[in-house]
CSV table of C-alpha atoms in Angstrom, one decimal:
chain,number,residue,atom,x,y,z
A,1236,UNK,CA,18.2,75.3,-6.3
A,1237,UNK,CA,15.7,73.0,-7.8
A,1238,UNK,CA,16.2,69.4,-6.7
A,1239,UNK,CA,13.6,67.8,-9.1
A,1240,UNK,CA,9.9,67.0,-9.3
A,1241,UNK,CA,8.3,65.1,-6.4
A,1242,UNK,CA,6.5,61.8,-7.2
A,1243,UNK,CA,3.8,61.5,-8.6
A,1244,UNK,CA,1.9,64.7,-9.3
A,1245,UNK,CA,4.7,67.1,-10.3
A,1246,UNK,CA,6.5,64.3,-12.3
A,1247,UNK,CA,3.5,63.8,-14.6
A,1248,UNK,CA,2.9,67.6,-14.8
A,1249,UNK,CA,6.5,68.3,-15.8
A,1250,UNK,CA,6.5,65.4,-18.4
A,1251,UNK,CA,3.9,67.3,-20.4
A,1252,UNK,CA,5.9,70.6,-20.7
A,1253,UNK,CA,9.2,70.6,-22.5
A,1254,UNK,CA,10.2,74.0,-21.0
A,1255,UNK,CA,11.1,72.2,-17.7
A,1256,UNK,CA,14.8,71.3,-17.5
A,1257,UNK,CA,14.2,67.6,-16.7
A,1258,UNK,CA,11.2,67.2,-19.0
A,1259,UNK,CA,13.1,65.4,-21.8
A,1260,UNK,CA,14.7,62.9,-19.4
A,1261,UNK,CA,11.3,62.3,-17.7
A,1262,UNK,CA,9.5,61.9,-21.0
A,1263,UNK,CA,12.1,59.4,-22.1
A,1264,UNK,CA,11.8,57.4,-18.9
A,1265,UNK,CA,8.0,57.5,-19.0
A,1266,UNK,CA,8.0,56.2,-22.7
A,1267,UNK,CA,10.3,53.4,-21.7
A,1268,UNK,CA,8.1,52.6,-18.7
A,1269,UNK,CA,5.0,52.5,-20.9
A,1270,UNK,CA,6.7,50.2,-23.4
A,1271,UNK,CA,7.9,47.8,-20.6
A,1272,UNK,CA,4.4,47.7,-19.2
A,1273,UNK,CA,2.9,46.9,-22.6
A,1274,UNK,CA,5.4,44.1,-23.2
A,1275,UNK,CA,4.9,42.6,-19.7
A,1276,UNK,CA,1.1,42.6,-19.8
A,1277,UNK,CA,0.7,39.3,-21.7
A,1278,UNK,CA,3.2,37.4,-19.5
A,1279,UNK,CA,1.6,38.8,-16.3
A,1280,UNK,CA,-1.8,37.8,-17.5
A,1281,UNK,CA,-0.6,34.3,-18.3
A,1282,UNK,CA,1.0,34.0,-14.9
A,1283,UNK,CA,-2.1,35.4,-13.1
A,1284,UNK,CA,-4.6,33.0,-14.6
A,1285,UNK,CA,-3.0,29.6,-15.6
A,1286,UNK,CA,-4.9,27.5,-18.0
A,1287,UNK,CA,-6.3,24.3,-16.6
A,1288,UNK,CA,-4.6,21.1,-17.7
A,1289,UNK,CA,-6.3,18.4,-19.7
A,1290,UNK,CA,-6.7,16.2,-16.6
A,1291,UNK,CA,-8.4,19.0,-14.7
A,1292,UNK,CA,-10.6,19.9,-17.6
A,1293,UNK,CA,-12.1,16.5,-18.0
A,1294,UNK,CA,-12.3,15.7,-14.3
A,1295,UNK,CA,-15.7,14.8,-12.9
A,1296,UNK,CA,-16.9,16.3,-9.6
A,1297,UNK,CA,-16.2,14.1,-6.6
A,1298,UNK,CA,-19.1,12.8,-4.6
A,1299,UNK,CA,-19.3,10.8,-1.4
A,1300,UNK,CA,-18.6,7.4,-3.0
A,1301,UNK,CA,-16.2,8.5,-5.8
A,1302,UNK,CA,-13.4,6.0,-6.2
A,1303,UNK,CA,-9.9,7.5,-6.7
A,1304,UNK,CA,-7.8,6.5,-9.7
A,1305,UNK,CA,-5.4,3.8,-8.8
A,1306,UNK,CA,-1.8,4.9,-8.3
A,1307,UNK,CA,0.6,2.1,-9.0
A,1308,UNK,CA,3.8,2.6,-7.1
A,1309,UNK,CA,6.3,0.6,-5.1
A,1310,UNK,CA,7.5,0.4,-1.5
A,1311,UNK,CA,10.1,3.1,-2.0
A,1312,UNK,CA,7.5,5.7,-1.3
A,1313,UNK,CA,6.9,4.2,2.1
A,1314,UNK,CA,10.6,4.1,2.8
A,1315,UNK,CA,11.2,7.7,1.9
A,1316,UNK,CA,7.9,9.0,3.4
A,1317,UNK,CA,8.7,7.3,6.8
A,1318,UNK,CA,12.4,7.3,6.8
A,1319,UNK,CA,12.7,7.9,10.5
A,1320,UNK,CA,10.5,4.9,11.2
A,1321,UNK,CA,12.2,2.6,8.7
A,1322,UNK,CA,15.6,3.4,10.1
A,1323,UNK,CA,14.4,3.1,13.7
A,1324,UNK,CA,15.2,6.8,14.4
A,1325,UNK,CA,11.8,7.5,15.9
A,1326,UNK,CA,10.9,7.6,19.6
A,1327,UNK,CA,9.6,4.2,20.9
A,1328,UNK,CA,7.0,5.9,23.0
A,1329,UNK,CA,4.2,5.3,20.5
A,1330,UNK,CA,5.0,1.6,20.4
A,1331,UNK,CA,5.1,1.4,24.1
A,1332,UNK,CA,1.7,3.0,24.4
A,1333,UNK,CA,0.2,0.5,22.0
A,1334,UNK,CA,1.6,-2.3,24.0
A,1335,UNK,CA,0.4,-0.8,27.2
A,1336,UNK,CA,-3.1,-0.5,25.7
A,1337,UNK,CA,-3.0,-4.2,24.6
A,1338,UNK,CA,-1.7,-5.3,28.0
A,1339,UNK,CA,-4.4,-3.4,29.8
A,1340,UNK,CA,-7.1,-5.0,27.6
A,1341,UNK,CA,-5.7,-8.5,28.5
A,1342,UNK,CA,-5.6,-7.6,32.3
A,1343,UNK,CA,-9.1,-6.2,32.4
A,1344,UNK,CA,-10.4,-9.2,30.5
A,1345,UNK,CA,-8.5,-12.1,32.0
A,1346,UNK,CA,-8.0,-10.6,35.5
A,1347,UNK,CA,-11.6,-10.9,36.7
A,1348,UNK,CA,-11.9,-14.3,35.2
A,1349,UNK,CA,-8.9,-15.6,37.1
A,1350,UNK,CA,-10.0,-13.9,40.2
A,1351,UNK,CA,-13.4,-15.5,40.2
A,1352,UNK,CA,-11.8,-18.9,39.6
A,1353,UNK,CA,-9.6,-18.4,42.7
A,1354,UNK,CA,-12.5,-17.1,44.8
A,1355,UNK,CA,-14.7,-20.1,44.1
A,1356,UNK,CA,-12.3,-23.0,43.6
A,1357,UNK,CA,-9.0,-21.9,45.3
A,1358,UNK,CA,-7.1,-22.0,42.0
A,1359,UNK,CA,-6.5,-19.5,39.4
A,1360,UNK,CA,-6.7,-22.1,36.6
A,1361,UNK,CA,-8.5,-25.4,36.9
A,1362,UNK,CA,-6.7,-28.7,36.6
A,1363,UNK,CA,-6.9,-30.5,33.3
A,1364,UNK,CA,-9.6,-33.2,33.5
A,1365,UNK,CA,-10.4,-32.2,37.0
A,1366,UNK,CA,-13.8,-32.8,38.6
A,1367,UNK,CA,-16.1,-30.0,39.2
A,1368,UNK,CA,-18.5,-29.3,42.1
A,1369,UNK,CA,-21.4,-29.6,39.8
A,1370,UNK,CA,-22.3,-33.3,39.4
A,1371,UNK,CA,-25.2,-35.0,37.7
A,1372,UNK,CA,-27.1,-35.8,40.9
A,1373,UNK,CA,-26.7,-32.3,42.4
A,1374,UNK,CA,-29.4,-30.8,40.3
């Protein structure tokens, strides 16, 4: 019992001879396939290589100091781009880290100043309008 031609060599060989029992059916299928391929080629070519738009065609190449075109919008973009932040749904860890960095800057700047005041005068902060140890006649 003959099951049918195997793909692809026997299929094309049997399509050429009409003495084969399935030759008429294969010939019709191949004709339809060729017609479909012919009809689909222009659409496939258009999809494969899209034509550049007018904005891209006249665009100048970007250099180091090229200014972008202004995009006039509104604050809704920010609202929708950072929705979690705007609705306070984000983790506060980033904000805590920023405050920790600011606090460490203040401590490392003011801490040694206050400590040197305490070491030399016995006070962290001097009294307002207080006298100093440097007088005019001590030079």
